[in-house]
PDB file of C-alpha atoms and ligand atoms in Angstrom:
ATOM      1  CA  MET P 384       4.856  17.056   0.015  1.00  0.00           C
ATOM      2  CA  GLN P 385       1.309  18.334   0.248  1.00  0.00           C
ATOM      3  CA  VAL P 386      -0.730  17.480   3.354  1.00  0.00           C
ATOM      4  CA  ILE P 387      -4.542  17.530   3.507  1.00  0.00           C
ATOM      5  CA  ILE P 388      -6.097  17.227   6.974  1.00  0.00           C
ATOM      6  CA  LEU P 389      -9.726  16.084   7.012  1.00  0.00           C
ATOM      7  CA  GLU P 390     -12.320  15.615   9.714  1.00  0.00           C
ATOM      8  CA  ASN P 391     -12.454  11.830   9.872  1.00  0.00           C
ATOM      9  CA  LYS P 392     -11.736   8.443   8.307  1.00  0.00           C
ATOM     10  CA  GLU P 393     -14.756   8.630   5.994  1.00  0.00           C
ATOM     11  CA  GLN P 394     -13.599  11.952   4.518  1.00  0.00           C
ATOM     12  CA  VAL P 395     -10.119  10.514   3.956  1.00  0.00           C
ATOM     13  CA  ALA P 396     -11.616   7.536   2.096  1.00  0.00           C
ATOM     14  CA  ILE P 397     -13.785   9.823  -0.078  1.00  0.00           C
ATOM     15  CA  GLU P 398     -10.908  12.171  -0.947  1.00  0.00           C
ATOM     16  CA  ALA P 399      -8.472   9.362  -1.791  1.00  0.00           C
ATOM     17  CA  ALA P 400     -11.101   7.479  -3.826  1.00  0.00           C
ATOM     18  CA  ASP P 401     -11.914  10.646  -5.778  1.00  0.00           C
ATOM     19  CA  ILE P 402      -8.242  11.059  -6.678  1.00  0.00           C
ATOM     20  CA  ILE P 403      -7.936   7.477  -7.888  1.00  0.00           C
ATOM     21  CA  LYS P 404     -11.219   7.647  -9.812  1.00  0.00           C
ATOM     22  CA  ALA P 405     -10.117  10.860 -11.548  1.00  0.00           C
ATOM     23  CA  ALA P 406      -6.756   9.312 -12.417  1.00  0.00           C
ATOM     24  CA  ILE P 407      -8.456   6.284 -14.000  1.00  0.00           C
ATOM     25  CA  LEU P 408     -10.925   8.462 -15.909  1.00  0.00           C
ATOM     26  CA  ALA P 409      -8.011  10.505 -17.254  1.00  0.00           C
ATOM     27  CA  LYS P 410      -5.993   7.378 -18.113  1.00  0.00           C
ATOM     28  CA  PRO P 411      -8.083   4.195 -18.392  1.00  0.00           C
ATOM     29  CA  ASP P 412      -4.954   1.996 -18.525  1.00  0.00           C
ATOM     30  CA  LEU P 413      -3.506   3.543 -15.357  1.00  0.00           C
ATOM     31  CA  VAL P 414      -0.828   1.569 -13.501  1.00  0.00           C
ATOM     32  CA  LEU P 415      -1.938   1.725  -9.910  1.00  0.00           C
ATOM     33  CA  GLY P 416       0.198   0.726  -6.938  1.00  0.00           C
ATOM     34  CA  LEU P 417      -1.917  -0.704  -4.131  1.00  0.00           C
ATOM     35  CA  ALA P 418      -1.538  -1.219  -0.408  1.00  0.00           C
ATOM     36  CA  THR P 419      -3.069  -3.546   2.154  1.00  0.00           C
ATOM     37  CA  GLY P 420      -3.825  -3.021   5.854  1.00  0.00           C
ATOM     38  CA  SER P 421      -6.941  -1.494   7.345  1.00  0.00           C
ATOM     39  CA  SER P 422      -6.243   2.054   6.087  1.00  0.00           C
ATOM     40  CA  PRO P 423      -7.363   1.566   2.470  1.00  0.00           C
ATOM     41  CA  LEU P 424     -10.524  -0.446   3.238  1.00  0.00           C
ATOM     42  CA  GLY P 425     -12.932   2.533   3.120  1.00  0.00           C
ATOM     43  CA  LEU P 426     -11.365   3.822  -0.049  1.00  0.00           C
ATOM     44  CA  TYR P 427     -11.558   0.391  -1.725  1.00  0.00           C
ATOM     45  CA  GLN P 428     -15.272   0.250  -0.885  1.00  0.00           C
ATOM     46  CA  LYS P 429     -15.767   3.657  -2.574  1.00  0.00           C
ATOM     47  CA  LEU P 430     -13.963   2.372  -5.684  1.00  0.00           C
ATOM     48  CA  ILE P 431     -16.154  -0.748  -5.691  1.00  0.00           C
ATOM     49  CA  ASP P 432     -19.270   1.444  -5.448  1.00  0.00           C
ATOM     50  CA  ALA P 433     -18.096   3.716  -8.277  1.00  0.00           C
ATOM     51  CA  ASN P 434     -17.322   0.710 -10.470  1.00  0.00           C
ATOM     52  CA  GLN P 435     -20.635  -0.983  -9.755  1.00  0.00           C
ATOM     53  CA  ASN P 436     -22.483   2.279 -10.456  1.00  0.00           C
ATOM     54  CA  LYS P 437     -20.675   2.361 -13.809  1.00  0.00           C
ATOM     55  CA  GLU P 438     -18.949   5.665 -12.989  1.00  0.00           C
ATOM     56  CA  MET P 439     -15.666   4.149 -14.139  1.00  0.00           C
ATOM     57  CA  SER P 440     -14.114   0.892 -15.230  1.00  0.00           C
ATOM     58  CA  PHE P 441     -10.990  -1.026 -14.183  1.00  0.00           C
ATOM     59  CA  ARG P 442     -11.009  -3.064 -17.400  1.00  0.00           C
ATOM     60  CA  ASP P 443      -7.653  -1.745 -18.605  1.00  0.00           C
ATOM     61  CA  VAL P 444      -6.164  -0.782 -15.228  1.00  0.00           C
ATOM     62  CA  LYS P 445      -3.058  -2.647 -14.096  1.00  0.00           C
ATOM     63  CA  THR P 446      -2.158  -2.974 -10.440  1.00  0.00           C
ATOM     64  CA  VAL P 447       0.982  -3.770  -8.477  1.00  0.00           C
ATOM     65  CA  ASN P 448       0.880  -4.423  -4.755  1.00  0.00           C
ATOM     66  CA  LEU P 449       3.565  -3.294  -2.371  1.00  0.00           C
ATOM     67  CA  ASP P 450       4.216  -6.465  -0.450  1.00  0.00           C
ATOM     68  CA  GLU P 451       3.297  -9.964   0.677  1.00  0.00           C
ATOM     69  CA  TYR P 452       4.058 -12.164   3.667  1.00  0.00           C
ATOM     70  CA  ILE P 453       6.581 -14.968   3.209  1.00  0.00           C
ATOM     71  CA  GLY P 454       5.147 -18.436   3.674  1.00  0.00           C
ATOM     72  CA  LEU P 455       1.400 -17.831   3.325  1.00  0.00           C
ATOM     73  CA  GLU P 456      -0.416 -19.521   0.448  1.00  0.00           C
ATOM     74  CA  LYS P 457      -2.517 -17.196  -1.742  1.00  0.00           C
ATOM     75  CA  THR P 458      -5.576 -18.900  -0.298  1.00  0.00           C
ATOM     76  CA  HIS P 459      -4.592 -18.130   3.341  1.00  0.00           C
ATOM     77  CA  ASP P 460      -7.061 -15.580   4.626  1.00  0.00           C
ATOM     78  CA  GLN P 461      -4.264 -13.327   5.909  1.00  0.00           C
ATOM     79  CA  SER P 462      -2.203 -13.367   2.723  1.00  0.00           C
ATOM     80  CA  TYR P 463      -2.242 -10.071   0.881  1.00  0.00           C
ATOM     81  CA  ALA P 464      -3.230 -11.931  -2.309  1.00  0.00           C
ATOM     82  CA  TYR P 465      -6.392 -13.116  -0.542  1.00  0.00           C
ATOM     83  CA  PHE P 466      -6.979  -9.669   0.986  1.00  0.00           C
ATOM     84  CA  MET P 467      -6.836  -7.949  -2.404  1.00  0.00           C
ATOM     85  CA  ARG P 468      -9.254 -10.377  -4.033  1.00  0.00           C
ATOM     86  CA  LYS P 469     -11.714 -10.151  -1.181  1.00  0.00           C
ATOM     87  CA  GLN P 470     -11.508  -6.407  -0.532  1.00  0.00           C
ATOM     88  CA  LEU P 471     -11.264  -5.205  -4.122  1.00  0.00           C
ATOM     89  CA  PHE P 472     -10.494  -7.364  -7.153  1.00  0.00           C
ATOM     90  CA  ASP P 473     -13.413  -9.806  -6.900  1.00  0.00           C
ATOM     91  CA  GLN P 474     -15.875  -6.914  -6.680  1.00  0.00           C
ATOM     92  CA  ILE P 475     -14.699  -4.815  -9.640  1.00  0.00           C
ATOM     93  CA  ASP P 476     -14.328  -5.414 -13.375  1.00  0.00           C
ATOM     94  CA  ILE P 477     -10.535  -5.671 -13.297  1.00  0.00           C
ATOM     95  CA  GLN P 478      -8.847  -8.492 -15.223  1.00  0.00           C
ATOM     96  CA  LEU P 479      -7.039 -10.629 -12.638  1.00  0.00           C
ATOM     97  CA  SER P 480      -4.209 -11.143 -15.120  1.00  0.00           C
ATOM     98  CA  ASN P 481      -3.556  -7.376 -14.826  1.00  0.00           C
ATOM     99  CA  THR P 482      -3.079  -7.557 -11.052  1.00  0.00           C
ATOM    100  CA  HIS P 483       0.349  -8.254  -9.604  1.00  0.00           C
ATOM    101  CA  ILE P 484       1.475  -9.128  -6.096  1.00  0.00           C
ATOM    102  CA  PRO P 485       4.933 -10.455  -5.216  1.00  0.00           C
ATOM    103  CA  SER P 486       4.857 -14.127  -4.291  1.00  0.00           C
ATOM    104  CA  GLY P 487       5.844 -15.046  -0.775  1.00  0.00           C
ATOM    105  CA  MET P 488       5.790 -18.742  -1.697  1.00  0.00           C
ATOM    106  CA  ALA P 489       8.398 -18.706  -4.485  1.00  0.00           C
ATOM    107  CA  ASP P 490      11.136 -21.351  -4.126  1.00  0.00           C
ATOM    108  CA  ASP P 491      13.737 -18.720  -4.971  1.00  0.00           C
ATOM    109  CA  LEU P 492      12.682 -15.513  -3.237  1.00  0.00           C
ATOM    110  CA  GLN P 493      15.667 -13.528  -4.505  1.00  0.00           C
ATOM    111  CA  ALA P 494      14.695 -14.391  -8.072  1.00  0.00           C
ATOM    112  CA  GLU P 495      11.110 -13.418  -7.286  1.00  0.00           C
ATOM    113  CA  ALA P 496      12.274 -10.025  -5.967  1.00  0.00           C
ATOM    114  CA  THR P 497      14.311  -9.450  -9.134  1.00  0.00           C
ATOM    115  CA  ARG P 498      11.361 -10.493 -11.323  1.00  0.00           C
ATOM    116  CA  TYR P 499       9.024  -8.135  -9.468  1.00  0.00           C
ATOM    117  CA  GLU P 500      11.367  -5.162  -9.742  1.00  0.00           C
ATOM    118  CA  ALA P 501      11.721  -5.774 -13.498  1.00  0.00           C
ATOM    119  CA  LEU P 502       7.923  -5.834 -13.728  1.00  0.00           C
ATOM    120  CA  LEU P 503       7.736  -2.471 -11.933  1.00  0.00           C
ATOM    121  CA  ASP P 504      10.248  -1.042 -14.404  1.00  0.00           C
ATOM    122  CA  GLU P 505       8.288  -2.394 -17.319  1.00  0.00           C
ATOM    123  CA  LEU P 506       4.884  -1.173 -16.098  1.00  0.00           C
ATOM    124  CA  GLN P 507       5.977   2.163 -14.532  1.00  0.00           C
ATOM    125  CA  VAL P 508       3.599   2.984 -11.713  1.00  0.00           C
ATOM    126  CA  ASP P 509       1.516   6.106 -12.365  1.00  0.00           C
ATOM    127  CA  LEU P 510       0.024   6.426  -8.890  1.00  0.00           C
ATOM    128  CA  GLN P 511       1.133   4.543  -5.774  1.00  0.00           C
ATOM    129  CA  LEU P 512      -1.187   4.339  -2.806  1.00  0.00           C
ATOM    130  CA  LEU P 513       0.500   3.957   0.581  1.00  0.00           C
ATOM    131  CA  GLY P 514      -0.530   3.400   4.172  1.00  0.00           C
ATOM    132  CA  ILE P 515       1.973   3.888   6.982  1.00  0.00           C
ATOM    133  CA  GLY P 516       2.955   1.748   9.959  1.00  0.00           C
ATOM    134  CA  SER P 517       2.963   3.243  13.447  1.00  0.00           C
ATOM    135  CA  ASN P 518       6.784   3.050  13.247  1.00  0.00           C
ATOM    136  CA  ALA P 519       6.599   4.949   9.919  1.00  0.00           C
ATOM    137  CA  HIS P 520       7.247   1.901   7.734  1.00  0.00           C
ATOM    138  CA  ILE P 521       5.972   2.035   4.174  1.00  0.00           C
ATOM    139  CA  GLY P 522       5.338  -1.255   2.396  1.00  0.00           C
ATOM    140  CA  PHE P 523       7.322  -3.438   4.763  1.00  0.00           C
ATOM    141  CA  ASN P 524      10.362  -1.147   4.819  1.00  0.00           C
ATOM    142  CA  GLU P 525      11.032  -1.064   8.537  1.00  0.00           C
ATOM    143  CA  PRO P 526      13.122   1.605  10.326  1.00  0.00           C
ATOM    144  CA  GLY P 527      16.793   1.173   9.439  1.00  0.00           C
ATOM    145  CA  THR P 528      16.139  -0.104   5.888  1.00  0.00           C
ATOM    146  CA  SER P 529      18.446   1.482   3.354  1.00  0.00           C
ATOM    147  CA  PHE P 530      16.743   3.986   1.065  1.00  0.00           C
ATOM    148  CA  THR P 531      18.575   2.357  -1.860  1.00  0.00           C
ATOM    149  CA  LYS P 532      16.801  -1.008  -1.530  1.00  0.00           C
ATOM    150  CA  LEU P 533      14.742  -2.341  -4.418  1.00  0.00           C
ATOM    151  CA  THR P 534      12.221  -5.197  -3.976  1.00  0.00           C
ATOM    152  CA  HIS P 535      13.642  -7.494  -1.296  1.00  0.00           C
ATOM    153  CA  VAL P 536      12.936  -9.966   1.468  1.00  0.00           C
ATOM    154  CA  THR P 537      12.858  -8.462   4.920  1.00  0.00           C
ATOM    155  CA  ASP P 538      12.365  -9.338   8.587  1.00  0.00           C
ATOM    156  CA  LEU P 539       9.386  -7.631  10.210  1.00  0.00           C
ATOM    157  CA  ALA P 540       9.966  -5.341  13.181  1.00  0.00           C
ATOM    158  CA  LYS P 541       8.651  -6.350  16.600  1.00  0.00           C
ATOM    159  CA  GLU P 542       6.111  -3.444  16.528  1.00  0.00           C
ATOM    160  CA  THR P 543       4.844  -4.665  13.157  1.00  0.00           C
ATOM    161  CA  LEU P 544       4.429  -8.251  14.388  1.00  0.00           C
ATOM    162  CA  GLU P 545       2.544  -6.910  17.404  1.00  0.00           C
ATOM    163  CA  ALA P 546       0.360  -4.592  15.310  1.00  0.00           C
ATOM    164  CA  ASN P 547      -0.480  -7.362  12.820  1.00  0.00           C
ATOM    165  CA  ALA P 548      -1.092 -10.013  15.506  1.00  0.00           C
ATOM    166  CA  ARG P 549      -4.700  -8.789  15.711  1.00  0.00           C
ATOM    167  CA  PHE P 550      -5.388 -10.558  12.424  1.00  0.00           C
ATOM    168  CA  PHE P 551      -3.971 -13.938  13.523  1.00  0.00           C
ATOM    169  CA  ASP P 552      -4.923 -16.404  16.284  1.00  0.00           C
ATOM    170  CA  THR P 553      -1.648 -15.821  18.153  1.00  0.00           C
ATOM    171  CA  ILE P 554       1.387 -13.569  17.666  1.00  0.00           C
ATOM    172  CA  ASP P 555       3.419 -16.713  16.871  1.00  0.00           C
ATOM    173  CA  ALA P 556       1.243 -17.265  13.795  1.00  0.00           C
ATOM    174  CA  VAL P 557       2.247 -13.897  12.277  1.00  0.00           C
ATOM    175  CA  PRO P 558       4.818 -14.449   9.498  1.00  0.00           C
ATOM    176  CA  THR P 559       8.167 -12.951  10.522  1.00  0.00           C
ATOM    177  CA  GLN P 560       9.274 -12.090   6.993  1.00  0.00           C
ATOM    178  CA  ALA P 561       7.843 -10.404   3.937  1.00  0.00           C
ATOM    179  CA  ILE P 562       8.771  -9.601   0.352  1.00  0.00           C
ATOM    180  CA  THR P 563       8.323  -5.886  -0.265  1.00  0.00           C
ATOM    181  CA  MET P 564       8.972  -3.163  -2.789  1.00  0.00           C
ATOM    182  CA  GLY P 565      11.992  -1.283  -1.464  1.00  0.00           C
ATOM    183  CA  ILE P 566      12.087   2.426  -0.798  1.00  0.00           C
ATOM    184  CA  ALA P 567      13.866   2.959  -4.126  1.00  0.00           C
ATOM    185  CA  SER P 568      11.116   0.957  -5.874  1.00  0.00           C
ATOM    186  CA  ILE P 569       8.361   3.034  -4.243  1.00  0.00           C
ATOM    187  CA  LEU P 570      10.059   6.306  -5.185  1.00  0.00           C
ATOM    188  CA  LYS P 571       9.960   5.323  -8.882  1.00  0.00           C
ATOM    189  CA  ALA P 572       6.183   5.949  -8.920  1.00  0.00           C
ATOM    190  CA  LYS P 573       5.242   9.125 -10.785  1.00  0.00           C
ATOM    191  CA  ARG P 574       2.836  10.155  -8.048  1.00  0.00           C
ATOM    192  CA  ILE P 575       2.257   8.947  -4.466  1.00  0.00           C
ATOM    193  CA  VAL P 576      -0.825   9.249  -2.257  1.00  0.00           C
ATOM    194  CA  LEU P 577      -0.409   8.253   1.406  1.00  0.00           C
ATOM    195  CA  ILE P 578      -3.398   7.876   3.701  1.00  0.00           C
ATOM    196  CA  ALA P 579      -3.478   7.534   7.483  1.00  0.00           C
ATOM    197  CA  THR P 580      -6.103   7.822  10.177  1.00  0.00           C
ATOM    198  CA  GLY P 581      -6.187   7.587  13.956  1.00  0.00           C
ATOM    199  CA  GLU P 582      -3.959   8.679  16.793  1.00  0.00           C
ATOM    200  CA  SER P 583      -1.727   5.597  16.587  1.00  0.00           C
ATOM    201  CA  LYS P 584      -0.264   7.091  13.385  1.00  0.00           C
ATOM    202  CA  ALA P 585       0.368  10.593  14.785  1.00  0.00           C
ATOM    203  CA  GLN P 586       4.083  10.176  15.560  1.00  0.00           C
ATOM    204  CA  ALA P 587       4.723   8.450  12.237  1.00  0.00           C
ATOM    205  CA  ILE P 588       2.998  11.308  10.378  1.00  0.00           C
ATOM    206  CA  ARG P 589       5.029  13.836  12.340  1.00  0.00           C
ATOM    207  CA  CYS P 590       8.405  12.265  11.533  1.00  0.00           C
ATOM    208  CA  MET P 591       7.365  11.805   7.909  1.00  0.00           C
ATOM    209  CA  VAL P 592       6.281  15.434   7.429  1.00  0.00           C
ATOM    210  CA  GLN P 593       8.439  17.389   9.855  1.00  0.00           C
ATOM    211  CA  GLY P 594      11.342  15.149  10.738  1.00  0.00           C
ATOM    212  CA  PRO P 595      14.720  15.017   9.072  1.00  0.00           C
ATOM    213  CA  VAL P 596      14.906  12.600   6.145  1.00  0.00           C
ATOM    214  CA  SER P 597      16.321   9.592   7.928  1.00  0.00           C
ATOM    215  CA  GLU P 598      16.282   5.809   7.607  1.00  0.00           C
ATOM    216  CA  THR P 599      15.031   5.664  11.204  1.00  0.00           C
ATOM    217  CA  CYS P 600      11.751   7.131   9.853  1.00  0.00           C
ATOM    218  CA  PRO P 601      11.311   5.347   6.500  1.00  0.00           C
ATOM    219  CA  ALA P 602       8.358   7.474   5.323  1.00  0.00           C
ATOM    220  CA  SER P 603      10.430  10.664   5.700  1.00  0.00           C
ATOM    221  CA  VAL P 604      12.073   9.754   2.378  1.00  0.00           C
ATOM    222  CA  LEU P 605       8.829  10.861   0.715  1.00  0.00           C
ATOM    223  CA  GLN P 606       9.964  14.451   1.356  1.00  0.00           C
ATOM    224  CA  ASN P 607      12.427  13.803  -1.506  1.00  0.00           C
ATOM    225  CA  HIS P 608       9.756  12.788  -4.031  1.00  0.00           C
ATOM    226  CA  PRO P 609       8.361  15.584  -6.258  1.00  0.00           C
ATOM    227  CA  LYS P 610       4.696  14.546  -6.157  1.00  0.00           C
ATOM    228  CA  VAL P 611       3.413  13.272  -2.829  1.00  0.00           C
ATOM    229  CA  LEU P 612      -0.013  13.919  -1.374  1.00  0.00           C
ATOM    230  CA  VAL P 613      -0.678  12.948   2.252  1.00  0.00           C
ATOM    231  CA  ILE P 614      -4.340  12.651   3.290  1.00  0.00           C
ATOM    232  CA  VAL P 615      -4.915  12.287   7.024  1.00  0.00           C
ATOM    233  CA  ASP P 616      -7.654  12.744   9.568  1.00  0.00           C
ATOM    234  CA  LYS P 617      -7.368  15.137  12.513  1.00  0.00           C
ATOM    235  CA  GLU P 618      -6.183  12.395  14.845  1.00  0.00           C
ATOM    236  CA  ALA P 619      -3.349  11.259  12.611  1.00  0.00           C
ATOM    237  CA  ALA P 620      -2.418  14.943  12.207  1.00  0.00           C
ATOM    238  CA  SER P 621      -2.545  15.641  15.945  1.00  0.00           C
ATOM    239  CA  ALA P 622       1.248  15.755  16.448  1.00  0.00           C
ATOM    240  CA  LEU P 623       1.917  18.146  13.556  1.00  0.00           C
TER     241      LEU P 623
HETATM  242  C1  GLP O1016       1.142  -3.214   7.073  1.00  0.00           C
HETATM  243  C2  GLP O1016       1.464  -3.075   5.567  1.00  0.00           C
HETATM  244  C3  GLP O1016       1.587  -1.634   5.145  1.00  0.00           C
HETATM  245  C4  GLP O1016       0.478  -0.835   5.807  1.00  0.00           C
HETATM  246  C5  GLP O1016       0.722  -0.781   7.295  1.00  0.00           C
HETATM  247  C6  GLP O1016      -0.376  -0.097   8.085  1.00  0.00           C
HETATM  248  O1  GLP O1016       2.015  -3.975   7.821  1.00  0.00           O
HETATM  249  N1  GLP O1016       2.611  -3.802   5.099  1.00  0.00           N
HETATM  250  O2  GLP O1016       1.547  -1.541   3.743  1.00  0.00           O
HETATM  251  O3  GLP O1016       0.466   0.472   5.316  1.00  0.00           O
HETATM  252  O4  GLP O1016       1.076  -2.020   7.822  1.00  0.00           O
HETATM  253  O5  GLP O1016      -1.459  -0.931   8.298  1.00  0.00           O
HETATM  254  P1  GLP O1016      -2.883  -0.384   8.779  1.00  0.00           P
HETATM  255  O6  GLP O1016      -3.420   0.365   7.635  1.00  0.00           O
HETATM  256  O7  GLP O1016      -3.674  -1.619   9.085  1.00  0.00           O
HETATM  257  O8  GLP O1016      -2.629   0.457   9.968  1.00  0.00           O
END
């Protein structure tokens, strides 16, 4: 695991965007794993700018998202499907048919999880972007989740409900379940780039980088992957 510590959030966004741009230039039909949350917003804006300036194209890029809430329609403004269209897909030249997000509205969620995992195996993610929760979750793999899990339905941890309540009118409106790539799904990616900024992530970054590999700190499993780059600002690195 390689760790790059930068001055601030803006530098993290620039560095991560440069890596993704270079990967797409090297392989125009890159399979890119994407994340939601506030962490990737700056980086997505840089990718939008690069695409609009004709520096690179997403025409043949395929994307797979990590996760989605259970029970929110794609049109709900807090669904991850809506987030991705608004924050990235609708502003770049990607073909929407090449973008994939698990459905949290499927009648049979187990079948949806199986379908999504088969899709990941078929596409084979070249580069997976990750954020990290303050409890060190990746995707929606909360502390205690088995490292052997593939795409599955999960209950969200209390800290996650509290952290995500800021996007909803009340905490009771936050969905309590999600469908997420499992840890074993995430580890199939050929290369992983994790970004984090701010002091609220400092303990999570510490257990991920320095802690023992343990299911109590889900992101620590990344120590076992051969090609992981962690890009953080000084605040997120402050407990290292
Ligand atoms: C969410 C997402 C994660 C994300 C994390 C951090 O719950 N499921 O994929 O990395 O929490 O979010 P943020 O970047 O807003 O801190």
